[in-house]
Short mmCIF file of C-alpha atoms and ligand atoms in Angstrom, two decimals:
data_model
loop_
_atom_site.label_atom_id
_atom_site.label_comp_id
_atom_site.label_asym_id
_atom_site.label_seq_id
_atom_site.Cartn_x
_atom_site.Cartn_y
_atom_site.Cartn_z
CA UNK A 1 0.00 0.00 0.00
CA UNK A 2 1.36 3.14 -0.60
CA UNK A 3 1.20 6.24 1.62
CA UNK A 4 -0.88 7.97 -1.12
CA UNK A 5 -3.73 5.37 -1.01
CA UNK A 6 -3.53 6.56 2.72
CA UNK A 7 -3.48 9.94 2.30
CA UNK A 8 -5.90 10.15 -0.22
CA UNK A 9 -8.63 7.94 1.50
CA UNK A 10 -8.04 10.13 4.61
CA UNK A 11 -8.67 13.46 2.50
CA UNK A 12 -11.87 11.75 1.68
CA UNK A 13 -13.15 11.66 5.23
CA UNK A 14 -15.33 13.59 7.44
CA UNK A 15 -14.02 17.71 7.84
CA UNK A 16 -14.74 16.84 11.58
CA UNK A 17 -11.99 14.31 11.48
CA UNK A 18 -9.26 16.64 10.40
CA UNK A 19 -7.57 16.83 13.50
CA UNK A 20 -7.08 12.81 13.26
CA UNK A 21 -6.19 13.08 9.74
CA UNK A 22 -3.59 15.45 10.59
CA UNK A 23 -2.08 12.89 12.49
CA UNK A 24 -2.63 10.47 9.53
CA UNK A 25 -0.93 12.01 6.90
CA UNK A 26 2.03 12.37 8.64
CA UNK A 27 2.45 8.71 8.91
CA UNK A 28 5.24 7.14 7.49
CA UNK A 29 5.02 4.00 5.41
CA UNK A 30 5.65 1.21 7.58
CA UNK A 31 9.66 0.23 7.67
CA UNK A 32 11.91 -2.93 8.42
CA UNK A 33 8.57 -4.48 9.72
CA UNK A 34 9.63 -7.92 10.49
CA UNK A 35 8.49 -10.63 7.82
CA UNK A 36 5.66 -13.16 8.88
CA UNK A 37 7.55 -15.22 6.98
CA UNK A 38 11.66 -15.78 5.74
CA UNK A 39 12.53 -14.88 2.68
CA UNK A 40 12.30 -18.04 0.51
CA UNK A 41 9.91 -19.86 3.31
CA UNK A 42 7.70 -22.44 2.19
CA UNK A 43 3.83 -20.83 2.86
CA UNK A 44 2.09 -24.33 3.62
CA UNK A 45 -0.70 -24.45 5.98
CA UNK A 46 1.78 -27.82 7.34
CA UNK A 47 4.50 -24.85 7.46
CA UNK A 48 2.75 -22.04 9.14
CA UNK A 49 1.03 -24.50 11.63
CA UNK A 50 4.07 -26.85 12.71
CA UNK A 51 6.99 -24.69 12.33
CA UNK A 52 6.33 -20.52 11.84
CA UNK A 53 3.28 -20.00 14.35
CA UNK A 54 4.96 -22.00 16.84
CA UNK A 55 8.05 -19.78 16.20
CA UNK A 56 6.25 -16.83 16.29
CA UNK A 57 4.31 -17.82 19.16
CA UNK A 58 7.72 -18.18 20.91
CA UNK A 59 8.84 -14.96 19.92
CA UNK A 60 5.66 -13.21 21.21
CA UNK A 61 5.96 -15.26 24.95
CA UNK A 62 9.64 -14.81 25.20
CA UNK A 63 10.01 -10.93 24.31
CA UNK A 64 6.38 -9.34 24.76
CA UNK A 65 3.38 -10.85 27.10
CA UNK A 66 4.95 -13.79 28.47
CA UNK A 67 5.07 -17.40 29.00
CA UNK A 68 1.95 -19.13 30.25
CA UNK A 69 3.12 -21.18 33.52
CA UNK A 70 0.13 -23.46 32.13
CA UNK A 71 -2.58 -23.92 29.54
CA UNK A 72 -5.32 -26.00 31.38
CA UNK A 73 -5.39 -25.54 35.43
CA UNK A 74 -5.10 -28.62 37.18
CA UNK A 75 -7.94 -27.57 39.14
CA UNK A 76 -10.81 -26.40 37.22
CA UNK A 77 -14.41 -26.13 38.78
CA UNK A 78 -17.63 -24.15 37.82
CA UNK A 79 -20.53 -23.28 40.23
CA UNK A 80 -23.62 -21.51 40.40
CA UNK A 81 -23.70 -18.58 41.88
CA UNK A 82 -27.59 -18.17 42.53
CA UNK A 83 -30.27 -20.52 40.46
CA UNK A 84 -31.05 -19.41 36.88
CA UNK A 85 -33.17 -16.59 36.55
CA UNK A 86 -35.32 -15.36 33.56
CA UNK A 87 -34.36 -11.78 32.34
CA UNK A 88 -34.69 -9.04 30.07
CA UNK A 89 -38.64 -9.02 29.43
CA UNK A 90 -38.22 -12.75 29.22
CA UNK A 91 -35.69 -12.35 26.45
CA UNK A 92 -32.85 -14.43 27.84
CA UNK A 93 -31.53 -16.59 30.41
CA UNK A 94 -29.47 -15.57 33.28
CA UNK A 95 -26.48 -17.89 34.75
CA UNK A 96 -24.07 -16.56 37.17
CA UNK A 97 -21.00 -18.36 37.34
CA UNK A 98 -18.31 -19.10 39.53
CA UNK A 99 -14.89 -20.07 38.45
CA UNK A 100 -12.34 -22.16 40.38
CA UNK A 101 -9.12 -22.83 39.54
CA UNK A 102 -6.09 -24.02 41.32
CA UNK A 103 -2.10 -25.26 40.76
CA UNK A 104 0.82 -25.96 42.78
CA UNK A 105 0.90 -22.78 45.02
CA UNK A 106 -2.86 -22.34 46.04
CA UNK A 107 -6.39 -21.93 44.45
CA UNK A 108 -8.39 -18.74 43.26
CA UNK A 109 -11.92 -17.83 42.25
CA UNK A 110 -13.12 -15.37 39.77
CA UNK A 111 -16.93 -14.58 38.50
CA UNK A 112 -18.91 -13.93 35.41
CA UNK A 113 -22.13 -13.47 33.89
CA UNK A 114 -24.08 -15.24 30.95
CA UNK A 115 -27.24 -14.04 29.18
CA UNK A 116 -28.72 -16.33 27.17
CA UNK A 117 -31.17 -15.77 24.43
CA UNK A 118 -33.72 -18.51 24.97
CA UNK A 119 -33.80 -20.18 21.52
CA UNK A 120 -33.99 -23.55 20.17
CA UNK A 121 -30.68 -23.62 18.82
CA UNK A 122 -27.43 -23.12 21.16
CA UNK A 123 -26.48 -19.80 20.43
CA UNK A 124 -22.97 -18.19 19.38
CA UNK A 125 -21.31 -15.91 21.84
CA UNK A 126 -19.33 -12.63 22.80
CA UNK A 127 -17.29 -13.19 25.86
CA UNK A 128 -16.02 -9.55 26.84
CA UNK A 129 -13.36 -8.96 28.84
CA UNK A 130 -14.17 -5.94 30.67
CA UNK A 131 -11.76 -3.14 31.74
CA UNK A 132 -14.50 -0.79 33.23
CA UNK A 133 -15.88 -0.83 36.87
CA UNK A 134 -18.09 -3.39 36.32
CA UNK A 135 -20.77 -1.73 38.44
CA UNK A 136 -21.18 0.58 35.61
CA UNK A 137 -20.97 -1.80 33.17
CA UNK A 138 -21.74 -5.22 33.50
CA UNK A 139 -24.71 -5.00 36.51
CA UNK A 140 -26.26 -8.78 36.69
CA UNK A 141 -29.72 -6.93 37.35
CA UNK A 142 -29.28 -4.84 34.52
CA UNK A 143 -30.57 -1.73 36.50
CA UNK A 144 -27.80 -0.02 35.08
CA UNK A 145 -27.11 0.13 31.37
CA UNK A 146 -23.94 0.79 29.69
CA UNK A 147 -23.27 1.06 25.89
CA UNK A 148 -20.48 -0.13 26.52
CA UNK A 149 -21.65 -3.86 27.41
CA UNK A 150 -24.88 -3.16 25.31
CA UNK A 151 -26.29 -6.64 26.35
CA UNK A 152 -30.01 -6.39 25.40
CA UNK A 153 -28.92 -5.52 22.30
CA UNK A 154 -26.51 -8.61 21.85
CA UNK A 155 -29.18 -11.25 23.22
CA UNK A 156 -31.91 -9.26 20.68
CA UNK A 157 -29.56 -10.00 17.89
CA UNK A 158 -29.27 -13.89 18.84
CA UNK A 159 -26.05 -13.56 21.00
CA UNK A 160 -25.16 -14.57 24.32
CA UNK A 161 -23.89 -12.06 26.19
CA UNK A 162 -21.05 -13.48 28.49
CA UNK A 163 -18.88 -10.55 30.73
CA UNK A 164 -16.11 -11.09 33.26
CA UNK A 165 -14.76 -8.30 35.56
CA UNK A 166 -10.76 -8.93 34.61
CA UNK A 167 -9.97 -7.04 37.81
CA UNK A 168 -11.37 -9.89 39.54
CA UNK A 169 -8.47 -12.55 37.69
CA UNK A 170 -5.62 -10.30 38.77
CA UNK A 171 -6.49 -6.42 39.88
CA UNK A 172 -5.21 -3.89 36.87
CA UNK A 173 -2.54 -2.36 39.12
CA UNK A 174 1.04 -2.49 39.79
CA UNK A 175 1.68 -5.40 42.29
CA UNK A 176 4.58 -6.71 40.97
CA UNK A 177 1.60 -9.85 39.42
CA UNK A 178 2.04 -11.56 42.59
CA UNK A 179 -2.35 -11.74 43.18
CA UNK A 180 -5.30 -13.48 41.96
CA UNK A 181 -4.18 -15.83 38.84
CA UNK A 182 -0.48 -15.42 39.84
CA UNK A 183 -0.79 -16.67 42.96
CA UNK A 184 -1.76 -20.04 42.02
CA UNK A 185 0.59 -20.97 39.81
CA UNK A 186 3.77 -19.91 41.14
CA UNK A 187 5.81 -18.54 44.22
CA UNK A 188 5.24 -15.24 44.45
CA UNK A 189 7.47 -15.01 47.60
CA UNK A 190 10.65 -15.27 45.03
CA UNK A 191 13.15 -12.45 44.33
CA UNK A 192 13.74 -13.56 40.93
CA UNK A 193 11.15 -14.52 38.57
CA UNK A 194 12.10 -15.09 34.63
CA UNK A 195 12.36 -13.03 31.67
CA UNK A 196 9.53 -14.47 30.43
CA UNK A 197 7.25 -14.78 32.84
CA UNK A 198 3.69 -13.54 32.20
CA UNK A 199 2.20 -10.37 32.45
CA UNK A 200 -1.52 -9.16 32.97
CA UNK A 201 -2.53 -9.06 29.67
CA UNK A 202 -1.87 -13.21 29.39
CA UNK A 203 -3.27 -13.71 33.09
CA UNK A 204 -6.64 -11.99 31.35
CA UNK A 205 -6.78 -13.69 27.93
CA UNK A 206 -6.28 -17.41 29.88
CA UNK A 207 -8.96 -16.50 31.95
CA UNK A 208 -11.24 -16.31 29.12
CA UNK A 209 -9.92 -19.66 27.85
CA UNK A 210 -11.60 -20.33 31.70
CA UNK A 211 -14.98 -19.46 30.63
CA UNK A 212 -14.59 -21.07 27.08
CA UNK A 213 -14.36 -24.33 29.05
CA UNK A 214 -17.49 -23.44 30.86
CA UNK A 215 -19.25 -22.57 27.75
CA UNK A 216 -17.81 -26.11 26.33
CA UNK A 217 -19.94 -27.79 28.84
CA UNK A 218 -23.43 -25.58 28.87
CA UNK A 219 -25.76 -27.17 26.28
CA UNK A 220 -27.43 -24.04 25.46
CA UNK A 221 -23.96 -22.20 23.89
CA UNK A 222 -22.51 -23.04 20.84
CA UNK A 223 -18.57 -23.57 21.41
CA UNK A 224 -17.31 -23.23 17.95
CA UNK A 225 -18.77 -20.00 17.55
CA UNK A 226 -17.34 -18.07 20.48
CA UNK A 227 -16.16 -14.58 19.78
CA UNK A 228 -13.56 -13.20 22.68
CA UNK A 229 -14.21 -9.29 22.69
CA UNK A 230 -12.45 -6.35 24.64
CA UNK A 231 -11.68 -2.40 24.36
CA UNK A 232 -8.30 -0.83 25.01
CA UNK A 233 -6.53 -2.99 27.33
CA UNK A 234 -9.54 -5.49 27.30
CA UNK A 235 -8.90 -5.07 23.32
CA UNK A 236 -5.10 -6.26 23.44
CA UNK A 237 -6.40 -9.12 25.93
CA UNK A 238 -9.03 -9.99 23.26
CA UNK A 239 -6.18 -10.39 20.78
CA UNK A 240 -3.83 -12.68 23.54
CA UNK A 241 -6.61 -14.63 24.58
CA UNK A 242 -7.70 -16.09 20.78
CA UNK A 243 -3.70 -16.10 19.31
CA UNK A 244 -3.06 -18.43 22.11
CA UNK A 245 -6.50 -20.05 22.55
CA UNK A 246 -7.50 -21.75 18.74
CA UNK A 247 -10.83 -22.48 20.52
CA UNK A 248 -12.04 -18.74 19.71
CA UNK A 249 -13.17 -18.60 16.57
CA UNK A 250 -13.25 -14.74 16.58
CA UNK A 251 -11.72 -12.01 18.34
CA UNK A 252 -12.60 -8.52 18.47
CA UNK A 253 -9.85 -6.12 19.31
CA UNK A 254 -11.60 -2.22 20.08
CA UNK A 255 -9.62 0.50 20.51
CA UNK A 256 -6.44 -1.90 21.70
CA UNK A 257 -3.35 0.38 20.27
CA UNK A 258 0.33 -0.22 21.48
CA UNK A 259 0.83 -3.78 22.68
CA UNK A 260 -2.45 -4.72 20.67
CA UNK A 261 -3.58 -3.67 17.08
CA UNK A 262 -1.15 -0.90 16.40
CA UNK A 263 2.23 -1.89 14.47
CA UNK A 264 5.03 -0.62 16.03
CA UNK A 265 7.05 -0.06 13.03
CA UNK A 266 5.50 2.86 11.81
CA UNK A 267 5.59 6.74 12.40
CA UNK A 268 2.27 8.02 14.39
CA UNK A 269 2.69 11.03 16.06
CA UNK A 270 0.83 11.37 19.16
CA UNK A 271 0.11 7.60 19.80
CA UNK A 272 1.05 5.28 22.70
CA UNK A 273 4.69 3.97 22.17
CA UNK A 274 6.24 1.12 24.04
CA UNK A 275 8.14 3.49 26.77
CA UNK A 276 4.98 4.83 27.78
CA UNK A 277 3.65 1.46 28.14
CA UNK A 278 6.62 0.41 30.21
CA UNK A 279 6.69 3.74 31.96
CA UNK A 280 2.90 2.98 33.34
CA UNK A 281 2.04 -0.65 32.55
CA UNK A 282 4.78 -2.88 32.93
CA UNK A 283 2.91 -5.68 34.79
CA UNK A 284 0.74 -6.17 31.45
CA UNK A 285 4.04 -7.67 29.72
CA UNK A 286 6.91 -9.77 30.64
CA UNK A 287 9.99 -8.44 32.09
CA UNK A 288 11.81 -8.36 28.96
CA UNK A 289 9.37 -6.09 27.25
CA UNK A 290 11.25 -3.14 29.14
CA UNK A 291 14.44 -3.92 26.62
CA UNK A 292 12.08 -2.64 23.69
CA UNK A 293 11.29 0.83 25.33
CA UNK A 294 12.64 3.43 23.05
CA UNK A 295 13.54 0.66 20.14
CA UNK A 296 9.90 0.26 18.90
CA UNK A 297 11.30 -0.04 14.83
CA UNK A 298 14.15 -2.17 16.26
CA UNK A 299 11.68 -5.12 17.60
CA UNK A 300 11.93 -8.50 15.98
CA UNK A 301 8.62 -8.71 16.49
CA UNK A 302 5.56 -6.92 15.47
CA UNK A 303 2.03 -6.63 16.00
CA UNK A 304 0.69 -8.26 12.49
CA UNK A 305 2.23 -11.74 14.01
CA UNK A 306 -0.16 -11.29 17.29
CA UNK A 307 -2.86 -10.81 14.40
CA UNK A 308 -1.67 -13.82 12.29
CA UNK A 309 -1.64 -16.29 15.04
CA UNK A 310 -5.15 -16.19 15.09
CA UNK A 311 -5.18 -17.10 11.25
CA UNK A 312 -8.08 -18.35 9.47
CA UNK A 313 -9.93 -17.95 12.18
CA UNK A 314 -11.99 -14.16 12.29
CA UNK A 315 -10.33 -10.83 13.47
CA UNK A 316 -11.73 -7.88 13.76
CA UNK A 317 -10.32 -4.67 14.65
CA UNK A 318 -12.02 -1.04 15.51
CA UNK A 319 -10.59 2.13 15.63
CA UNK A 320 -12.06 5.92 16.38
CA UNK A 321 -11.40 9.33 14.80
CA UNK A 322 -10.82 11.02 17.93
CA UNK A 323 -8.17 8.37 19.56
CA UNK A 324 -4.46 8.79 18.09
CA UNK A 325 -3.34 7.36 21.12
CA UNK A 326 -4.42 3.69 19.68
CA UNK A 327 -2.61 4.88 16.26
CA UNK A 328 -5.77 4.26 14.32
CA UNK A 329 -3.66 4.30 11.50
CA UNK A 330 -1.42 1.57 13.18
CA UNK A 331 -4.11 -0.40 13.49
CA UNK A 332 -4.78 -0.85 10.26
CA UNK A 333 -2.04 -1.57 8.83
CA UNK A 334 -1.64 -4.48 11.09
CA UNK A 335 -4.33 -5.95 9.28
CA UNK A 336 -3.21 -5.49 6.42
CA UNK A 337 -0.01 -6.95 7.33
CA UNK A 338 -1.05 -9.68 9.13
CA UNK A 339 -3.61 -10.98 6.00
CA UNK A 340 -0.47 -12.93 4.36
CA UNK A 341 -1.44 -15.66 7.17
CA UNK A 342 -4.88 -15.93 5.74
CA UNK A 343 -3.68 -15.84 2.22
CA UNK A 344 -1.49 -19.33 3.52
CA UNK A 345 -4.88 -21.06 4.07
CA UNK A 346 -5.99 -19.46 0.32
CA UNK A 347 -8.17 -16.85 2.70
CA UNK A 348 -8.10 -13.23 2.31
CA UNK A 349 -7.73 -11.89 5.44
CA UNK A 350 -8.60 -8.17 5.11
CA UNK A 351 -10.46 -6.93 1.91
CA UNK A 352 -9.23 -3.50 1.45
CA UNK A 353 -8.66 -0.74 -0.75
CA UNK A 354 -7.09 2.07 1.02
CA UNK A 355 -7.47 3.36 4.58
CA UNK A 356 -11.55 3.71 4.66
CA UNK A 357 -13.37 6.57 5.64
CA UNK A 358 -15.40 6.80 9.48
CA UNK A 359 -18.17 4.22 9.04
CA UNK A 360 -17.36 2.14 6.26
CA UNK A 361 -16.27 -1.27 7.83
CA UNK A 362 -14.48 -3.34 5.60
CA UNK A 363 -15.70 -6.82 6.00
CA UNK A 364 -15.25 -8.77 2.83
CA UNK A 365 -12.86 -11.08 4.00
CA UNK A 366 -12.00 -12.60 7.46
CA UNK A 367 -10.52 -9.53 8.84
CA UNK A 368 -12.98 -7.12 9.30
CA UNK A 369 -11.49 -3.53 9.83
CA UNK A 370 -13.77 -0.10 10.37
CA UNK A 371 -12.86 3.58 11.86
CA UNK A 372 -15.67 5.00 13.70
CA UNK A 373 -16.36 9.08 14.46
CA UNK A 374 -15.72 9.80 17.55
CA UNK A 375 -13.20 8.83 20.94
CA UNK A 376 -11.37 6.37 22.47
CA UNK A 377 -14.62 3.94 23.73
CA UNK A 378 -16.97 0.90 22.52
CA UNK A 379 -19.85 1.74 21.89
CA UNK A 380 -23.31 0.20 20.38
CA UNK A 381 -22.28 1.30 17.27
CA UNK A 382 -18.64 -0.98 17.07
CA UNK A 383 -20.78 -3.76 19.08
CA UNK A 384 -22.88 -3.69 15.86
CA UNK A 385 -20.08 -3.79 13.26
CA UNK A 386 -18.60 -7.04 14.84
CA UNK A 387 -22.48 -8.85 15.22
CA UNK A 388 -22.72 -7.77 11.46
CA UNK A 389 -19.49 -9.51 10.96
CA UNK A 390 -20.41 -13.08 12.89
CA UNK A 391 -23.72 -12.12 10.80
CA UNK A 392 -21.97 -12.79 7.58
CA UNK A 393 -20.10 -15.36 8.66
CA UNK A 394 -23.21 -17.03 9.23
CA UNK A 395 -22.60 -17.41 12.90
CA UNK A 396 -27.10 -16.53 13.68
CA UNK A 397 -28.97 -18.99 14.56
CA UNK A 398 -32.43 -19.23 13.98
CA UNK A 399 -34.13 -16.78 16.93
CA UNK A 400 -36.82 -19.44 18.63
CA UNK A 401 -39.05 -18.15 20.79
CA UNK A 402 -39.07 -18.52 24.38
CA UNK A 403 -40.71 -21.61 25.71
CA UNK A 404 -41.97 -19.76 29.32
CA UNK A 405 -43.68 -17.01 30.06
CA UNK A 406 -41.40 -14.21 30.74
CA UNK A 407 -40.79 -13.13 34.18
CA UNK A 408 -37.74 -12.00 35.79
C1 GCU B 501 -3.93 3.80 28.50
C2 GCU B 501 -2.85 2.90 27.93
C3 GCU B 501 -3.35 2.13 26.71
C4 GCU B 501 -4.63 1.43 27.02
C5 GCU B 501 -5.64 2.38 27.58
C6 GCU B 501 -6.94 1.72 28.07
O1 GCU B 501 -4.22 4.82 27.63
O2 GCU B 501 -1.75 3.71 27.60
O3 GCU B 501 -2.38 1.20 26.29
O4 GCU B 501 -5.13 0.78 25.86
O5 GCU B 501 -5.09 3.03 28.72
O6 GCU B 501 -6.95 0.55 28.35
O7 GCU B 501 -7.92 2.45 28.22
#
């Protein structure tokens, strides 16, 4: 892509976005961003499974978010939290869920909620990681409405709506990881912990692997059509959580800039680099992240190979007018990059002809990119792009009709 097709597109936006075009045109094509693939590489889905995902997969643990201490807990349990109860005018089902897990140092607890449209048919899901005081957001009694976690909406459109509080797998502070999730799994007593160990944003994205399970044994979901969904930091999670979980069969990444969507080897002005992560946010990434602070071009890594991990499955990443911070422009091009995995399975990946204009997702392939007017948020509007996407990718099922009388 050249940096005309960018420029030009952007001229073609909204007059109200100029202040984000501004920082648009100024972007530099992308440079030395490190090949998905060696020059010469054989591009066989035997290739990219066995050898070049595994090696990127490495790369990603060993330099960025960290090595998983492990993938399935050897304590695992699910409860009920109160009986079932009919919600939402009747609309769906509500299950409140407790999860336990536990490994060699101890045994933690975190909780979530399910709405569940009552239909024939077990219905696809969004599992949203959520980043906002879940008071606000994701109240069980649904007294308080966000659209942010829009989840009316989502069971009205045939969707469960599934939301976990990621505070409650390991608080979004700096405590040196040694709570909730960490806890179990290793000594958080010792002075020295490895390079590699993992940061928050793994800790969160495993924890929706958690409810995946749960979802894997409740007749009334269907678990090949789970979509793992999150905004900003929730947004990069989203991302972790399906690369490393092949289970998802979508992710939706909102608003997730640096250490998410946005490519690092490319000039954005004003948007979140990896020293300001480091500066603020350490605990989200391994140790060795801190070695990249002020060397974003010089990474051997790059964001597009996050992206490609999760290769053929769907992607789909939002961005907003108003939010250079997540390098909007960044996050594009990570797409765009990271379609050469789809084109391995003969897939397209994104479908694009130039950096689009505010509301004009581009969904024609199995990336599905869009810009939306306005800030840094998720709002009903993105939540509707990414059911339009699981829309054409024929994830609806047929809406029954409830079999009792509603009641809540
Ligand atoms: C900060 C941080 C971002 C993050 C955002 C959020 O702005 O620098 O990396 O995405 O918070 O989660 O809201």
């Amino acid at each position: 892509m050249s940096r005309l097709s960018v420029v030009v597109s952007l001229s073609a936006a909204c007059a109200a976005c100029a202040a984000f075009a501004a920082v648009a045109v100024e972007m530099a094509e992308p440079k030395d961003v490190p090949p998905l693939f060696a020059e010469g590489e054989a591009r066989t889905v035997e290739e990219w499974r066995d050898v070049r995902r595994p090696a990127v997969k490495k790369l990603l643990e060993s330099e960025v978010y960290g090595r998983r201490p492990v993938e399935r807990p050897p304590h695992l349990a699910f409860s009920a939290l109160e009986p079932d109860a009919v919600m939402m005018g009747g609309a769906a089902i509500r299950k409140r869920v407790r999860v336990e897990y536990g490994g060699a140092f101890g045994t933690n607890s975190f909780t979530f909620t399910a709405f569940i449209p009552r239909q024939e048919k077990p219905a696809p899901s969004f599992v949203f990681v959520c980043n906002r005081p879940p008071d606000e957001v994701i109240d069980p009694t649904r007294r308080v409405k966000s659209g942010f976690w829009p989840a009316e909406e989502i069971v009205a459109r045939g969707y469960a709506a599934i939301a976990f509080a990621f505070d409650e797998v390991t608080p979004d502070r700096e405590h040196g990881n040694t709570l909730g999730v960490f806890a179990a799994f290793e000594d958080v007593t010792a002075k020295y912990r490895p390079y590699d160990r993992w940061g928050a944003l793994s800790a969160w994205g495993w924890a929706a692997s958690l409810v995946l399970d749960w979802i894997e044994t409740e007749p009334s979901l269907d678990a090949k059509h789970v979509a793992v969904i999150g905004h900003s930091r929730g947004g990069k999670t989203a991302l972790v959580a399906a690369a490393w979980d092949e289970r998802f069969a979508m992710a939706c990444s909102n608003d997730s800039g640096c250490g998410g969507a946005k490519l690092h080897h490319a000039d954005l002005p004003n948007s979140e680099m990896i020293s300001h992560s480091i500066r603020s946010r350490a605990f989200w990434y391994c140790n060795r992240y801190r070695m990249w602070a002020n060397r974003d071009k010089e990474t051997p890594f790059d964001q597009h190979m996050l992206v490609a991990m999760i290769a053929p499955r769907l992607v789909c990443i939002g961005s907003a007018t108003e939010d250079p911070w997540a390098g909007p422009c960044g996050e594009y091009l990570t797409a765009r990059l990271a379609s050469e995995a789809w084109r391995v399975f003969g897939r397209k990946g994104l479908v694009s002809d130039g950096f689009p204009a505010p509301e004009t997702p581009q969904q024609d392939g199995d990336i599905s990119y869009h810009l939306r007017r306005g800030e840094h948020d998720l709002t009903p509007y993105d939540w509707n792009v990414y059911m339009d996407f699981a829309d054409r990718h024929g994830w609806r099922c047929a809406r029954g009709q409830g079999k009792e009388e509603a009641g809540e």
